[in-house]
């Protein structure tokens, strides 16, 4: 907890912080100074490394499975865990910020956050604020690696991502994938995963492009969904170009191959 007394703020708007950090697990890590919003995406398309640190290994719908805990390790405490070590477990997210890119907005001129800025000097300032907030919160080292930010030392122009990731930001504005855009067949992206997994070659194709999520807590619920349905639910995890690659590979499977 990093609370500040708000008496002066309530009385006369005296600021208590230069910036505020916010975000969701495995998603964008964002910072605002009240005017600008900087949404930092992961630096690589795999959204890794990503780990949970916990002493309560449960999901919203149940306990961690033995498979999830198989490679868990006990790691030293953070500054806020009262000298108590934690379990470090491979994490899974239901979105992938890489598909949307790193985004920078001016709330004064664009309160709806619809027009991302490309301003290297401003991004450098906001990325520095973000990094300072991560350090103050004692973020794990893996978070810096995932975001492409330095755990120590200054943030430099080589750490900027908004301009490099603009193609993802532009692509994210395109209409979502439509079922009619993909070939149908016994092993298409319209078919529930349980049916694809009944055929070893189809399962191998899906896992080659989508293993991280299928091995996580989402797996039990996902088997009744098609890849198209998963793409609509798990935002950014299955962008249209990846769906097309999977669909093309699935369409090449010989339906006469024995299961």
mmCIF file of C-alpha atoms in Angstrom:
data_model
loop_
_atom_site.group_PDB
_atom_site.id
_atom_site.type_symbol
_atom_site.label_atom_id
_atom_site.label_comp_id
_atom_site.label_asym_id
_atom_site.label_seq_id
_atom_site.Cartn_x
_atom_site.Cartn_y
_atom_site.Cartn_z
ATOM 1 C CA UNK A 1 0.000 0.000 0.000
ATOM 2 C CA UNK A 2 1.337 3.415 -0.964
ATOM 3 C CA UNK A 3 -1.270 5.785 0.416
ATOM 4 C CA UNK A 4 -0.853 9.537 0.916
ATOM 5 C CA UNK A 5 -2.735 11.877 3.261
ATOM 6 C CA UNK A 6 -5.359 13.727 1.196
ATOM 7 C CA UNK A 7 -6.330 16.496 3.621
ATOM 8 C CA UNK A 8 -4.462 19.216 1.694
ATOM 9 C CA UNK A 9 -5.633 17.776 -1.620
ATOM 10 C CA UNK A 10 -9.272 17.972 -0.558
ATOM 11 C CA UNK A 11 -8.776 21.494 0.816
ATOM 12 C CA UNK A 12 -6.913 23.164 -2.040
ATOM 13 C CA UNK A 13 -5.961 20.569 -4.687
ATOM 14 C CA UNK A 14 -2.385 20.176 -3.471
ATOM 15 C CA UNK A 15 -0.909 17.284 -5.509
ATOM 16 C CA UNK A 16 0.377 14.227 -3.664
ATOM 17 C CA UNK A 17 2.046 12.432 -6.549
ATOM 18 C CA UNK A 18 3.551 13.250 -9.924
ATOM 19 C CA UNK A 19 2.062 10.225 -11.615
ATOM 20 C CA UNK A 20 -0.216 7.254 -11.020
ATOM 21 C CA UNK A 21 0.388 3.678 -12.161
ATOM 22 C CA UNK A 22 -2.437 1.408 -13.359
ATOM 23 C CA UNK A 23 -3.106 -1.660 -15.481
ATOM 24 C CA UNK A 24 -4.180 -5.299 -15.492
ATOM 25 C CA UNK A 25 -2.243 -8.535 -15.088
ATOM 26 C CA UNK A 26 -0.412 -9.391 -18.285
ATOM 27 C CA UNK A 27 -1.850 -6.365 -20.089
ATOM 28 C CA UNK A 28 -0.667 -2.827 -20.706
ATOM 29 C CA UNK A 29 1.148 -1.218 -17.795
ATOM 30 C CA UNK A 30 0.057 2.408 -17.836
ATOM 31 C CA UNK A 31 0.851 5.701 -16.197
ATOM 32 C CA UNK A 32 -0.798 9.106 -16.181
ATOM 33 C CA UNK A 33 0.330 12.489 -14.949
ATOM 34 C CA UNK A 34 -3.212 13.852 -15.181
ATOM 35 C CA UNK A 35 -2.860 15.131 -18.718
ATOM 36 C CA UNK A 36 -1.125 12.387 -20.650
ATOM 37 C CA UNK A 37 -1.775 8.649 -20.550
ATOM 38 C CA UNK A 38 1.015 6.271 -21.533
ATOM 39 C CA UNK A 39 0.040 2.644 -22.096
ATOM 40 C CA UNK A 40 3.145 0.477 -22.308
ATOM 41 C CA UNK A 41 2.752 -2.801 -24.198
ATOM 42 C CA UNK A 42 5.068 -5.774 -23.940
ATOM 43 C CA UNK A 43 8.231 -5.577 -25.995
ATOM 44 C CA UNK A 44 7.836 -9.003 -27.626
ATOM 45 C CA UNK A 45 4.840 -10.716 -29.265
ATOM 46 C CA UNK A 46 4.866 -13.539 -26.705
ATOM 47 C CA UNK A 47 4.079 -11.271 -23.722
ATOM 48 C CA UNK A 48 6.844 -12.939 -21.729
ATOM 49 C CA UNK A 49 8.218 -13.340 -19.152
ATOM 50 C CA UNK A 50 5.007 -13.304 -17.139
ATOM 51 C CA UNK A 51 4.718 -14.763 -13.645
ATOM 52 C CA UNK A 52 2.339 -14.679 -10.724
ATOM 53 C CA UNK A 53 3.755 -14.163 -7.254
ATOM 54 C CA UNK A 54 1.443 -15.495 -4.583
ATOM 55 C CA UNK A 55 0.937 -17.432 -1.362
ATOM 56 C CA UNK A 56 -2.642 -18.288 -2.355
ATOM 57 C CA UNK A 57 -2.383 -20.448 -5.498
ATOM 58 C CA UNK A 58 -5.982 -20.182 -6.637
ATOM 59 C CA UNK A 59 -7.800 -18.771 -9.645
ATOM 60 C CA UNK A 60 -11.234 -17.198 -9.548
ATOM 61 C CA UNK A 61 -12.813 -20.564 -10.365
ATOM 62 C CA UNK A 62 -10.573 -23.017 -8.552
ATOM 63 C CA UNK A 63 -7.151 -24.043 -7.354
ATOM 64 C CA UNK A 64 -4.000 -24.066 -9.451
ATOM 65 C CA UNK A 65 -3.557 -27.448 -11.100
ATOM 66 C CA UNK A 66 -0.555 -29.671 -10.334
ATOM 67 C CA UNK A 67 0.669 -28.972 -13.875
ATOM 68 C CA UNK A 68 0.669 -25.212 -13.173
ATOM 69 C CA UNK A 69 2.540 -25.707 -9.893
ATOM 70 C CA UNK A 70 5.004 -28.240 -11.252
ATOM 71 C CA UNK A 71 7.672 -25.602 -11.929
ATOM 72 C CA UNK A 72 6.767 -23.211 -9.111
ATOM 73 C CA UNK A 73 9.637 -21.845 -7.078
ATOM 74 C CA UNK A 74 9.922 -20.075 -3.745
ATOM 75 C CA UNK A 75 11.442 -16.629 -4.266
ATOM 76 C CA UNK A 76 12.611 -13.907 -1.869
ATOM 77 C CA UNK A 77 10.044 -11.453 -0.490
ATOM 78 C CA UNK A 78 9.157 -8.080 -1.939
ATOM 79 C CA UNK A 79 9.409 -4.948 0.153
ATOM 80 C CA UNK A 80 5.683 -5.120 0.955
ATOM 81 C CA UNK A 81 5.344 -8.835 1.909
ATOM 82 C CA UNK A 82 6.612 -8.476 5.502
ATOM 83 C CA UNK A 83 9.706 -10.628 4.902
ATOM 84 C CA UNK A 84 7.565 -13.515 3.652
ATOM 85 C CA UNK A 85 8.792 -15.335 0.513
ATOM 86 C CA UNK A 86 6.372 -16.073 -2.319
ATOM 87 C CA UNK A 87 5.573 -18.757 -4.851
ATOM 88 C CA UNK A 88 6.580 -17.722 -8.360
ATOM 89 C CA UNK A 89 4.353 -19.433 -10.935
ATOM 90 C CA UNK A 90 4.116 -19.086 -14.705
ATOM 91 C CA UNK A 91 1.352 -16.563 -15.439
ATOM 92 C CA UNK A 92 -1.320 -16.542 -18.130
ATOM 93 C CA UNK A 93 -3.250 -13.525 -19.395
ATOM 94 C CA UNK A 94 -6.481 -13.347 -21.385
ATOM 95 C CA UNK A 95 -5.169 -10.532 -23.545
ATOM 96 C CA UNK A 96 -1.959 -9.592 -25.299
ATOM 97 C CA UNK A 97 -1.053 -5.893 -25.321
ATOM 98 C CA UNK A 98 1.469 -6.450 -28.114
ATOM 99 C CA UNK A 99 -1.433 -6.738 -30.558
ATOM 100 C CA UNK A 100 -2.388 -3.119 -29.790
ATOM 101 C CA UNK A 101 1.081 -1.627 -29.366
ATOM 102 C CA UNK A 102 2.333 1.026 -26.979
ATOM 103 C CA UNK A 103 0.002 4.025 -26.917
ATOM 104 C CA UNK A 104 0.310 7.664 -25.819
ATOM 105 C CA UNK A 105 -2.656 10.028 -25.458
ATOM 106 C CA UNK A 106 -3.269 13.686 -24.572
ATOM 107 C CA UNK A 107 -6.399 13.829 -22.412
ATOM 108 C CA UNK A 108 -6.811 17.573 -22.981
ATOM 109 C CA UNK A 109 -7.155 17.338 -26.750
ATOM 110 C CA UNK A 110 -8.284 13.701 -26.977
ATOM 111 C CA UNK A 111 -10.302 12.775 -23.869
ATOM 112 C CA UNK A 112 -11.714 9.703 -25.614
ATOM 113 C CA UNK A 113 -8.180 8.379 -26.239
ATOM 114 C CA UNK A 114 -8.895 7.754 -29.906
ATOM 115 C CA UNK A 115 -5.836 9.343 -31.543
ATOM 116 C CA UNK A 116 -2.475 8.013 -30.305
ATOM 117 C CA UNK A 117 0.455 10.419 -30.367
ATOM 118 C CA UNK A 118 3.926 9.812 -31.762
ATOM 119 C CA UNK A 119 6.164 12.139 -29.773
ATOM 120 C CA UNK A 120 9.535 10.695 -28.780
ATOM 121 C CA UNK A 121 10.363 13.404 -26.237
ATOM 122 C CA UNK A 122 6.980 13.054 -24.525
ATOM 123 C CA UNK A 123 7.161 9.270 -24.591
ATOM 124 C CA UNK A 124 10.603 9.402 -23.010
ATOM 125 C CA UNK A 125 9.238 11.533 -20.147
ATOM 126 C CA UNK A 126 6.217 9.267 -19.642
ATOM 127 C CA UNK A 127 8.292 6.072 -19.888
ATOM 128 C CA UNK A 128 10.594 7.530 -17.240
ATOM 129 C CA UNK A 129 7.611 8.228 -14.981
ATOM 130 C CA UNK A 130 6.367 4.698 -15.570
ATOM 131 C CA UNK A 131 9.738 3.181 -14.713
ATOM 132 C CA UNK A 132 10.028 5.285 -11.564
ATOM 133 C CA UNK A 133 6.594 4.072 -10.470
ATOM 134 C CA UNK A 134 7.536 0.439 -11.135
ATOM 135 C CA UNK A 135 10.653 0.821 -9.016
ATOM 136 C CA UNK A 136 8.710 2.478 -6.218
ATOM 137 C CA UNK A 137 6.254 -0.443 -6.280
ATOM 138 C CA UNK A 138 9.132 -2.973 -6.158
ATOM 139 C CA UNK A 139 8.026 -4.619 -9.405
ATOM 140 C CA UNK A 140 9.675 -7.979 -10.171
ATOM 141 C CA UNK A 141 12.598 -8.005 -12.587
ATOM 142 C CA UNK A 142 10.611 -10.005 -15.122
ATOM 143 C CA UNK A 143 8.207 -7.101 -15.510
ATOM 144 C CA UNK A 144 10.983 -4.836 -16.783
ATOM 145 C CA UNK A 145 12.070 -7.492 -19.258
ATOM 146 C CA UNK A 146 8.493 -8.008 -20.477
ATOM 147 C CA UNK A 147 8.049 -4.272 -21.010
ATOM 148 C CA UNK A 148 11.513 -3.627 -22.410
ATOM 149 C CA UNK A 149 12.422 -1.137 -19.667
ATOM 150 C CA UNK A 150 15.605 -0.905 -17.564
ATOM 151 C CA UNK A 151 15.392 -2.110 -13.943
ATOM 152 C CA UNK A 152 18.167 0.349 -13.067
ATOM 153 C CA UNK A 153 19.600 3.454 -14.674
ATOM 154 C CA UNK A 154 17.907 5.967 -16.972
ATOM 155 C CA UNK A 155 15.301 5.314 -19.614
ATOM 156 C CA UNK A 156 16.824 6.207 -22.987
ATOM 157 C CA UNK A 157 15.484 6.662 -26.544
ATOM 158 C CA UNK A 158 16.352 3.043 -27.304
ATOM 159 C CA UNK A 159 13.653 1.975 -24.842
ATOM 160 C CA UNK A 160 10.831 3.760 -26.691
ATOM 161 C CA UNK A 161 8.172 1.591 -28.350
ATOM 162 C CA UNK A 162 5.257 3.727 -29.591
ATOM 163 C CA UNK A 163 6.780 4.462 -32.999
ATOM 164 C CA UNK A 164 8.113 0.912 -33.468
ATOM 165 C CA UNK A 165 4.756 -0.626 -32.540
ATOM 166 C CA UNK A 166 2.594 1.736 -34.575
ATOM 167 C CA UNK A 167 1.783 -1.025 -37.117
ATOM 168 C CA UNK A 168 0.093 -3.020 -34.342
ATOM 169 C CA UNK A 169 -1.842 0.058 -33.214
ATOM 170 C CA UNK A 170 -3.027 0.659 -36.783
ATOM 171 C CA UNK A 171 -3.935 -2.993 -37.316
ATOM 172 C CA UNK A 172 -5.966 -3.045 -34.097
ATOM 173 C CA UNK A 173 -8.312 -0.452 -35.634
ATOM 174 C CA UNK A 174 -9.264 -2.806 -38.438
ATOM 175 C CA UNK A 175 -12.587 -4.714 -38.259
ATOM 176 C CA UNK A 176 -12.415 -8.036 -36.378
ATOM 177 C CA UNK A 177 -12.157 -11.334 -38.204
ATOM 178 C CA UNK A 178 -15.392 -12.600 -39.790
ATOM 179 C CA UNK A 179 -16.255 -16.305 -40.019
ATOM 180 C CA UNK A 180 -16.831 -16.039 -43.765
ATOM 181 C CA UNK A 181 -13.214 -14.912 -44.230
ATOM 182 C CA UNK A 182 -11.919 -18.385 -43.339
ATOM 183 C CA UNK A 183 -12.219 -21.762 -45.052
ATOM 184 C CA UNK A 184 -14.598 -24.261 -43.572
ATOM 185 C CA UNK A 185 -13.865 -27.938 -43.093
ATOM 186 C CA UNK A 186 -13.356 -30.611 -40.454
ATOM 187 C CA UNK A 187 -10.266 -28.845 -39.101
ATOM 188 C CA UNK A 188 -11.158 -25.176 -39.552
ATOM 189 C CA UNK A 189 -11.069 -22.289 -37.091
ATOM 190 C CA UNK A 190 -14.861 -22.683 -36.805
ATOM 191 C CA UNK A 191 -14.462 -26.093 -35.123
ATOM 192 C CA UNK A 192 -14.459 -26.454 -31.298
ATOM 193 C CA UNK A 193 -11.050 -27.175 -29.830
ATOM 194 C CA UNK A 194 -12.211 -30.514 -28.407
ATOM 195 C CA UNK A 195 -12.762 -31.730 -31.981
ATOM 196 C CA UNK A 196 -9.417 -30.384 -33.181
ATOM 197 C CA UNK A 197 -7.668 -32.029 -30.245
ATOM 198 C CA UNK A 198 -9.169 -35.371 -31.219
ATOM 199 C CA UNK A 199 -6.782 -35.332 -34.197
ATOM 200 C CA UNK A 200 -3.052 -35.256 -33.280
ATOM 201 C CA UNK A 201 -1.973 -33.239 -36.309
ATOM 202 C CA UNK A 202 -4.695 -30.610 -35.804
ATOM 203 C CA UNK A 203 -3.824 -30.369 -32.120
ATOM 204 C CA UNK A 204 -0.161 -29.869 -32.991
ATOM 205 C CA UNK A 205 -1.046 -26.985 -35.339
ATOM 206 C CA UNK A 206 -3.112 -25.244 -32.675
ATOM 207 C CA UNK A 207 -0.521 -25.707 -29.958
ATOM 208 C CA UNK A 208 2.266 -24.429 -32.185
ATOM 209 C CA UNK A 209 0.513 -21.046 -32.336
ATOM 210 C CA UNK A 210 -1.469 -20.981 -29.125
ATOM 211 C CA UNK A 211 0.156 -23.193 -26.473
ATOM 212 C CA UNK A 212 0.622 -20.567 -23.745
ATOM 213 C CA UNK A 213 -3.075 -20.013 -23.177
ATOM 214 C CA UNK A 214 -4.106 -23.630 -23.704
ATOM 215 C CA UNK A 215 -1.789 -24.758 -20.923
ATOM 216 C CA UNK A 216 -3.216 -22.197 -18.493
ATOM 217 C CA UNK A 217 -6.412 -21.840 -16.442
ATOM 218 C CA UNK A 218 -8.411 -20.914 -19.556
ATOM 219 C CA UNK A 219 -7.892 -24.364 -21.066
ATOM 220 C CA UNK A 220 -10.828 -26.165 -19.441
ATOM 221 C CA UNK A 221 -13.286 -23.535 -20.618
ATOM 222 C CA UNK A 222 -11.698 -23.153 -24.050
ATOM 223 C CA UNK A 223 -12.203 -26.722 -25.266
ATOM 224 C CA UNK A 224 -15.843 -26.038 -26.103
ATOM 225 C CA UNK A 225 -14.991 -22.920 -28.122
ATOM 226 C CA UNK A 226 -13.717 -22.477 -31.647
ATOM 227 C CA UNK A 227 -10.613 -20.441 -32.372
ATOM 228 C CA UNK A 228 -12.840 -17.718 -33.817
ATOM 229 C CA UNK A 229 -14.795 -17.560 -30.570
ATOM 230 C CA UNK A 230 -11.600 -17.494 -28.518
ATOM 231 C CA UNK A 231 -10.288 -14.632 -30.665
ATOM 232 C CA UNK A 232 -13.388 -12.619 -29.788
ATOM 233 C CA UNK A 233 -13.044 -13.326 -26.044
ATOM 234 C CA UNK A 234 -9.292 -13.310 -25.437
ATOM 235 C CA UNK A 235 -8.558 -9.870 -26.823
ATOM 236 C CA UNK A 236 -5.327 -9.641 -28.781
ATOM 237 C CA UNK A 237 -4.245 -13.241 -28.235
ATOM 238 C CA UNK A 238 -5.346 -14.398 -31.665
ATOM 239 C CA UNK A 239 -5.003 -11.509 -34.109
ATOM 240 C CA UNK A 240 -6.436 -11.996 -37.586
ATOM 241 C CA UNK A 241 -3.066 -12.671 -39.225
ATOM 242 C CA UNK A 242 -2.360 -15.510 -36.781
ATOM 243 C CA UNK A 243 -5.852 -16.932 -37.285
ATOM 244 C CA UNK A 244 -5.214 -16.982 -41.027
ATOM 245 C CA UNK A 245 -1.936 -18.856 -40.539
ATOM 246 C CA UNK A 246 -3.626 -21.431 -38.319
ATOM 247 C CA UNK A 247 -6.547 -21.767 -40.748
ATOM 248 C CA UNK A 248 -4.157 -22.320 -43.656
ATOM 249 C CA UNK A 249 -2.240 -25.020 -41.794
ATOM 250 C CA UNK A 250 -5.426 -26.757 -40.639
ATOM 251 C CA UNK A 251 -6.789 -26.787 -44.189
ATOM 252 C CA UNK A 252 -3.695 -28.706 -45.335
ATOM 253 C CA UNK A 253 -4.371 -31.659 -43.021
ATOM 254 C CA UNK A 254 -5.268 -34.835 -44.856
ATOM 255 C CA UNK A 255 -8.704 -35.833 -43.595
ATOM 256 C CA UNK A 256 -7.951 -39.449 -44.415
ATOM 257 C CA UNK A 257 -5.078 -39.563 -41.925
ATOM 258 C CA UNK A 258 -5.996 -42.031 -39.167
ATOM 259 C CA UNK A 259 -6.551 -40.556 -35.703
#
